[in-house]
Coordinates of C-alpha atoms and ligand atoms in Angstrom, one line a residue:
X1 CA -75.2 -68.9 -55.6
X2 CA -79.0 -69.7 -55.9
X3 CA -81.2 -67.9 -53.8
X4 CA -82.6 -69.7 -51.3
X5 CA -86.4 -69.3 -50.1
X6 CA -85.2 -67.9 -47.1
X7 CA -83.5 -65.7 -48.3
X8 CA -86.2 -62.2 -47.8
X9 CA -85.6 -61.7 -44.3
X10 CA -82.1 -60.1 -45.3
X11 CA -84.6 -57.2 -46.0
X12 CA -85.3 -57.1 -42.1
X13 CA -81.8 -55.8 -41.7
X14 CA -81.7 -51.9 -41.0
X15 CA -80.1 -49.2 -43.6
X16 CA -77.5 -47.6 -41.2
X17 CA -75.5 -45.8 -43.8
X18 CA -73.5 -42.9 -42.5
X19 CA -74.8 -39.6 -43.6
X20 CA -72.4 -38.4 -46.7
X21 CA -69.7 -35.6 -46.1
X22 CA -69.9 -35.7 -42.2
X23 CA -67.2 -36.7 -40.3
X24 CA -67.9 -40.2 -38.5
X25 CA -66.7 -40.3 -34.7
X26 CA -66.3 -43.7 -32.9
X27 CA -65.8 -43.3 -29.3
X28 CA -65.1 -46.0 -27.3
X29 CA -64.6 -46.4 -23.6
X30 CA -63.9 -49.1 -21.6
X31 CA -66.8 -50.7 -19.6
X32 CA -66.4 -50.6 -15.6
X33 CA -62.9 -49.7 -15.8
X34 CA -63.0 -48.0 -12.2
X35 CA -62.9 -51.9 -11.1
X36 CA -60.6 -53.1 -13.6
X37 CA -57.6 -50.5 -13.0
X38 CA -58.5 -51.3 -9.2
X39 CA -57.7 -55.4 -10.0
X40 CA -54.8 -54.6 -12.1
X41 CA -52.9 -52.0 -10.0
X42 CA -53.2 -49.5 -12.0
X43 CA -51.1 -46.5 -10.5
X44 CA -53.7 -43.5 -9.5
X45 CA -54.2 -41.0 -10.8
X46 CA -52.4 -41.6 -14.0
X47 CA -50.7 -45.1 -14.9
X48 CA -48.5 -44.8 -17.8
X49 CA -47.9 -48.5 -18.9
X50 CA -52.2 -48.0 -19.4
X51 CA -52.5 -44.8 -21.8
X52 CA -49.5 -46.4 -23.5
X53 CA -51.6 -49.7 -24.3
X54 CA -54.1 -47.9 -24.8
X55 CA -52.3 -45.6 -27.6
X56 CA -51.1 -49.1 -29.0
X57 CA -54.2 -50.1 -29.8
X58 CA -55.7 -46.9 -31.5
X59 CA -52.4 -47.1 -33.3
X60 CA -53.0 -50.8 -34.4
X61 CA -56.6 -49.8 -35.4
X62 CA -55.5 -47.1 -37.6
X63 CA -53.4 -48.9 -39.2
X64 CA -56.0 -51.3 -40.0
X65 CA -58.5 -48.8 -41.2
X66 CA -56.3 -46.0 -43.1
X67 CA -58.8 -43.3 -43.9
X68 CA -58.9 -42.7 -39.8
X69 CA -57.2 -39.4 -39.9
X70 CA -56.9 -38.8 -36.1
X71 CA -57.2 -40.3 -32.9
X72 CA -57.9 -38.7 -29.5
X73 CA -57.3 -40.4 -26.0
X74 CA -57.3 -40.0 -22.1
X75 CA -58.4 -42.3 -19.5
X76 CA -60.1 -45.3 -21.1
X77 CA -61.6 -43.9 -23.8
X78 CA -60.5 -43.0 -27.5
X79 CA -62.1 -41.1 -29.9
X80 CA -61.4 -41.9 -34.0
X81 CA -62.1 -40.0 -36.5
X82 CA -62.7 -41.2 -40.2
X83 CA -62.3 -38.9 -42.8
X84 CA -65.7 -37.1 -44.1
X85 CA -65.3 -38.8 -47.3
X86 CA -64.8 -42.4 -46.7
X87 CA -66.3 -45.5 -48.4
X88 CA -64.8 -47.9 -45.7
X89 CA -67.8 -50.9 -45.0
X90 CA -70.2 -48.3 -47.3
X91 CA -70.4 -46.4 -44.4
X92 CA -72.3 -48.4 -42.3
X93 CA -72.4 -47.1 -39.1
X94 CA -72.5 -51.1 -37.0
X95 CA -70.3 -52.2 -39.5
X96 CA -67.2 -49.2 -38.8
X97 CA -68.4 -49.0 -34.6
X98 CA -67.8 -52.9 -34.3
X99 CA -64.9 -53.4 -36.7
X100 CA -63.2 -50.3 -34.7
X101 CA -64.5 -51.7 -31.0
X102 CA -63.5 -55.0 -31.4
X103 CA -60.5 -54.7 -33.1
X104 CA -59.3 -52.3 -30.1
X105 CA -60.7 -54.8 -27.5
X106 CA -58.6 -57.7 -29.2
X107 CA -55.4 -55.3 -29.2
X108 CA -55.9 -54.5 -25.5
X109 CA -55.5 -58.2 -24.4
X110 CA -53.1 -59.1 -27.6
X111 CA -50.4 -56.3 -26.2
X112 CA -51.3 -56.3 -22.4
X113 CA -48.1 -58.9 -21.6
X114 CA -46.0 -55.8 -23.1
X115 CA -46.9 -53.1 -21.5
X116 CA -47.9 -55.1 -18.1
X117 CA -45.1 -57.8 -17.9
X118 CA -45.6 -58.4 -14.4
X119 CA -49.5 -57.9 -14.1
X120 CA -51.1 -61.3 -15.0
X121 CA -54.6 -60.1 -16.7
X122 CA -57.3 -61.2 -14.8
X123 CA -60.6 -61.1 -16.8
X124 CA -61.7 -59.9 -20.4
X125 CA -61.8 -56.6 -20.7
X126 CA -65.0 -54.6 -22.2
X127 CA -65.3 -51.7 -24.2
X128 CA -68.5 -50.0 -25.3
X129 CA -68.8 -47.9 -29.0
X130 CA -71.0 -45.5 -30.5
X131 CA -70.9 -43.4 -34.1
X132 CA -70.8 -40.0 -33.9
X133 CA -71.7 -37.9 -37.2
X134 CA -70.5 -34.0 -37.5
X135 CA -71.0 -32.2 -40.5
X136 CA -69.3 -29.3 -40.0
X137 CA -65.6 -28.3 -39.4
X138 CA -66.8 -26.2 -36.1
X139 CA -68.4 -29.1 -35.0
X140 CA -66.1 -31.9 -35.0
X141 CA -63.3 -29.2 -33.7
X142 CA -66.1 -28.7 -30.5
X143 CA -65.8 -32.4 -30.1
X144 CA -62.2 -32.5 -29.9
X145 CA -62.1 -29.4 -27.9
X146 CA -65.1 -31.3 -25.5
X147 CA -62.9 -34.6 -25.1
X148 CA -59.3 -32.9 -24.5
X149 CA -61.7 -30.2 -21.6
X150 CA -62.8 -33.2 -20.4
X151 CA -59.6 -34.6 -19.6
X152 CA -57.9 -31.6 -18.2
X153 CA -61.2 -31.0 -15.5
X154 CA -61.0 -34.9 -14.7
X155 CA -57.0 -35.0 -14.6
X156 CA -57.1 -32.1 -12.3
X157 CA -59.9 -33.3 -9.9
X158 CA -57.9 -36.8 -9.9
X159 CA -54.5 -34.9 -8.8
X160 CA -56.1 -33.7 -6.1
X161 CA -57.6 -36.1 -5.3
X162 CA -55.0 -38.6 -4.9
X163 CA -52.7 -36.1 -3.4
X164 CA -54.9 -35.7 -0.4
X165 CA -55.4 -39.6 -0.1
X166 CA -52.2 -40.9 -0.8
X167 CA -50.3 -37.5 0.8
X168 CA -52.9 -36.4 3.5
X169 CA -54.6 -40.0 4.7
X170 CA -57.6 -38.9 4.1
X171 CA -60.4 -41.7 2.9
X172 CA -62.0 -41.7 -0.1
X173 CA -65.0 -39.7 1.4
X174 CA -63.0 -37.2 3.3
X175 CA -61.2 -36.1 -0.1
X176 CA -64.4 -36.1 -2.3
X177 CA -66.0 -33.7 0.6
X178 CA -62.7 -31.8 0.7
X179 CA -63.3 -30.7 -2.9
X180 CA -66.6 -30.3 -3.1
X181 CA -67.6 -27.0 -4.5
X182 CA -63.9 -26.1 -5.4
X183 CA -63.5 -24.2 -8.8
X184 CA -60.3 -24.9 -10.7
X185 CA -58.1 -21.9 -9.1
X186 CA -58.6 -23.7 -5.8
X187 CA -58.0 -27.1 -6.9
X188 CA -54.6 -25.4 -8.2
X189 CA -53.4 -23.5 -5.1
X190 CA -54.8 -26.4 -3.1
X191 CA -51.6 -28.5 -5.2
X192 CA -49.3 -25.8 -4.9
X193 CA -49.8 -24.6 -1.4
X194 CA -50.4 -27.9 0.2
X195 CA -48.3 -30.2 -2.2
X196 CA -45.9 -27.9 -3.3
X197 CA -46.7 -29.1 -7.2
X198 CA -47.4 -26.8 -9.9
X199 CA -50.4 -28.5 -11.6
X200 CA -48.3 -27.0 -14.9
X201 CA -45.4 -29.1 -14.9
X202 CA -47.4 -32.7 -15.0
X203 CA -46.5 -34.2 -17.7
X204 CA -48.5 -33.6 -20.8
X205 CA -49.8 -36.7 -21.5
X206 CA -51.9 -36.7 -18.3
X207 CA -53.2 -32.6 -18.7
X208 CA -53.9 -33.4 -22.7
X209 CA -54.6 -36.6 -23.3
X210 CA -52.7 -38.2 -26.6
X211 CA -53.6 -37.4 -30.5
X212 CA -52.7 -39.6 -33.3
X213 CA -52.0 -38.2 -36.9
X214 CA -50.4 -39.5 -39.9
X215 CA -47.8 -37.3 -40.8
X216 CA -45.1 -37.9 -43.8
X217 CA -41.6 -38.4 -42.7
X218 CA -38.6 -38.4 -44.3
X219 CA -35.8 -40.3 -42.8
X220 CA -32.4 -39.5 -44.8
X221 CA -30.9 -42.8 -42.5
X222 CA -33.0 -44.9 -44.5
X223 CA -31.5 -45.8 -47.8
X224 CA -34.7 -47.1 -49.0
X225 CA -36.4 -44.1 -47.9
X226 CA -34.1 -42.2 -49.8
X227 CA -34.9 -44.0 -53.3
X228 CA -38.5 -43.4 -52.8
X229 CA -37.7 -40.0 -51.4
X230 CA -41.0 -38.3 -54.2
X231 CA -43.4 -40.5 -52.3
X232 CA -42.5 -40.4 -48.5
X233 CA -44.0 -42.4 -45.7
X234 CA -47.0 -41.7 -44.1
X235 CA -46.8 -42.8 -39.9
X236 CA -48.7 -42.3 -37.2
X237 CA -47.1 -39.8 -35.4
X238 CA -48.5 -39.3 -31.1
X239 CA -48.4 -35.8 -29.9
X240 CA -49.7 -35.1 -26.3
X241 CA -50.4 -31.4 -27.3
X242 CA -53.4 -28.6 -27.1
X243 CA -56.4 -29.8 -29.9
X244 CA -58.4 -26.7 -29.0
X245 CA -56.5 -23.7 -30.0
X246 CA -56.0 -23.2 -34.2
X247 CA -52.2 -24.1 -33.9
X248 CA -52.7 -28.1 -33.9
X249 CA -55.3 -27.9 -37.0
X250 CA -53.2 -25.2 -39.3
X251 CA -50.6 -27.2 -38.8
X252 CA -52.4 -30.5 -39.9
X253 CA -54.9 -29.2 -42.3
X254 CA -55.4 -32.5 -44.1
X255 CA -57.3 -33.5 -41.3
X256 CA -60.0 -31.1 -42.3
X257 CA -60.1 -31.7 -46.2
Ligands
LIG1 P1 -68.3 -47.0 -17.4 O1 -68.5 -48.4 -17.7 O2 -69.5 -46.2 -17.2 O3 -67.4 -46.3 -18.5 P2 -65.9 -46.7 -15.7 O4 -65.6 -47.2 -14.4 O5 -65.1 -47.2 -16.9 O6 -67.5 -46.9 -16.0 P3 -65.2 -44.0 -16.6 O7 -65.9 -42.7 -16.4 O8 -65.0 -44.5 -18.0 O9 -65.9 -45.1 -15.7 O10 -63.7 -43.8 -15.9 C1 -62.7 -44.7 -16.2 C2 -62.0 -45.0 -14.9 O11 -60.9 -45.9 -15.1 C3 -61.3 -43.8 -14.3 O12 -62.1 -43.1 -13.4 C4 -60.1 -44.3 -13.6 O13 -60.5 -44.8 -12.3 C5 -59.8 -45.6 -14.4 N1 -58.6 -45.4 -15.3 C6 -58.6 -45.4 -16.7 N2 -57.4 -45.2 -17.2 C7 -56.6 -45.1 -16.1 C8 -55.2 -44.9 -16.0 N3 -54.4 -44.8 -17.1 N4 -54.6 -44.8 -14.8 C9 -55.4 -45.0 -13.7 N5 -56.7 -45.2 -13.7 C10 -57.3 -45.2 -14.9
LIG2 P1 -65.9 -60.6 -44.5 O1 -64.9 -59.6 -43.8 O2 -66.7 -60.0 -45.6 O3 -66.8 -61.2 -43.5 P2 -64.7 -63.2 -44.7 O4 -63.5 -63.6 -45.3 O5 -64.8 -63.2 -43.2 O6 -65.0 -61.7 -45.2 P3 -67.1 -64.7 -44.7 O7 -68.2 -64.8 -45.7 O8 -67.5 -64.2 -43.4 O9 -65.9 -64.0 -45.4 O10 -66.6 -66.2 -44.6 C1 -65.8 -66.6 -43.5 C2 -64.6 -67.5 -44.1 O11 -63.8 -67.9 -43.1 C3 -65.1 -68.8 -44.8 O12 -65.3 -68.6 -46.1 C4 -64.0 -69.7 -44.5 O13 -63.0 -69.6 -45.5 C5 -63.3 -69.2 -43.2 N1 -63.7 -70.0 -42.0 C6 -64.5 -69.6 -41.0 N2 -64.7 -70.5 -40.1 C7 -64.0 -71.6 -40.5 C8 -63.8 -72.9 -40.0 N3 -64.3 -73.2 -38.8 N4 -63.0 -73.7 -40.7 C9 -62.4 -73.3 -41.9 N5 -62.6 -72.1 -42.4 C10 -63.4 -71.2 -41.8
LIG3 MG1 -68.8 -43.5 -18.4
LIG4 MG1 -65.3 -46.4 -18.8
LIG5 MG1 -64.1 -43.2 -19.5
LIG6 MG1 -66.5 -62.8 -42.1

């Protein structure tokens, strides 16, 4: 097409290219979601039908964009990870953050009727996005290790929490003054002694958040599968397991390449 006279301020636009051979993190987190799990009856502290919609729609974005090579979630917020070497949109970092944000946004309200059947939704939900660059394998492994942390020290602050307003009638205020200053070991016994619940026995998903990974499978079932049994499938694969120790990465190295 002919250029058109108009066509310099193109070179307004801002170079955003994603340093090469870093890891680029998009984290998204939903915007005033206090309020909007409030409207939608979320269960507190942990609503299931929620982390799994919101495990659907990191699944449905890494399917979109391939060279994501893990995905780490708790509360509303998700954390994806492309590999250190992709080309996707040139690396441009507005480009990946609002493909990624909106394409997560637009799964939330496509798949809300199937994970809330009964719970009409009420009003658009938000999320905010940022891009993240880590260069080094110790690095992005500290983020991971940061997010999953950060779930545990919420998860357990939110179990008590609950336990002493649902359990003990206390207000809001009471139970925020009630464990005020308490260290972790107190917040435990407080469970066990008070609520007889061993803070160890929750169920995983709520202590470690969820972690997405491709991983090959070979189904023998699947007679397909068995014809193309040199190049098997690659799926996403949801673990709810610890991202901090070296188990998790030995065990998925390609994340790393
Ligand atoms: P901001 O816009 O700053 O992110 P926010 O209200 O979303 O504000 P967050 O720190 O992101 O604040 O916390 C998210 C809140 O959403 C949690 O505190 C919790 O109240 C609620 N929430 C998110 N997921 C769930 C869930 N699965 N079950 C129950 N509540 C949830
Ligand atoms: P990219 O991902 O690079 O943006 P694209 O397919 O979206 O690829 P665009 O240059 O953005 O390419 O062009 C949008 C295309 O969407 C148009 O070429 C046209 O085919 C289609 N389109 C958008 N709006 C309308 C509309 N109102 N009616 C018919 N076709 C439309
Ligand atoms: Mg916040
Ligand atoms: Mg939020
Ligand atoms: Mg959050
Ligand atoms: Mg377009």
């Amino acid at each position: 097409m002919a250029k058109s006279k108009y066509e310099y301020v193109k070179k307004f636009e801002q170079n955003d290219q994603c340093l090469m051979n870093c890891w680029i993190v998009i984290r998204i987190d939903g915007r005033n979601f206090h309020r909007f799990s409030d409207g939608h009856g979320f269960e507190k502290p942990n609503d299931q039908r929620a982390l799994q919609l919101m495990n659907k729609c990191a699944e449905t974005v890494m399917k979109e964009f391939t060279d994501i090579v893990i995905a780490y979630g708790q509360s509303d917020e998700y954390s994806l990870v492309f590999k250190r070497s992709t080309t996707q949109f040139s690396r441009r970092a507005s480009k990946l953050v609002t493909n990624v944000v909106t394409l997560f946004s637009s799964s939330y309200v496509f798949y809300w009727n199937q994970f809330f059947p009964t719970q009409e939704l009420l009003y658009p939900p938000m999320f905010d996005g940022r891009v993240v660059l880590y260069p080094s394998e110790k690095n992005l492994r500290d983020y991971m290790s940061w997010r999953q942390a950060d779930c545990h020290i919420n998860n357990l602050y939110n179990t008590c929490f609950w336990c002493l307003v649902k359990q003990s009638g206390l207000t809001a205020e009471e139970a925020e003054e009630r464990l005020n200053g308490t260290v972790s070991s107190d917040k435990n016994e407080l469970l066990f002694s008070v609520f007889n619940m061993n803070y160890n026995n929750l169920p995983q998903i709520y202590r470690k958040g969820s972690v997405l990974v491709w991983e090959r499978v070979c189904d023998i079932n699947d007679k397909v599968q068995e014809e193309n049994a040199r190049k098997p499938k690659r799926q996403i694969v949801v673990h709810h397991t610890d991202i901090v120790g070296d188990t998790f990465w030995s065990e998925h190295p390609e994340i790393l390449d």
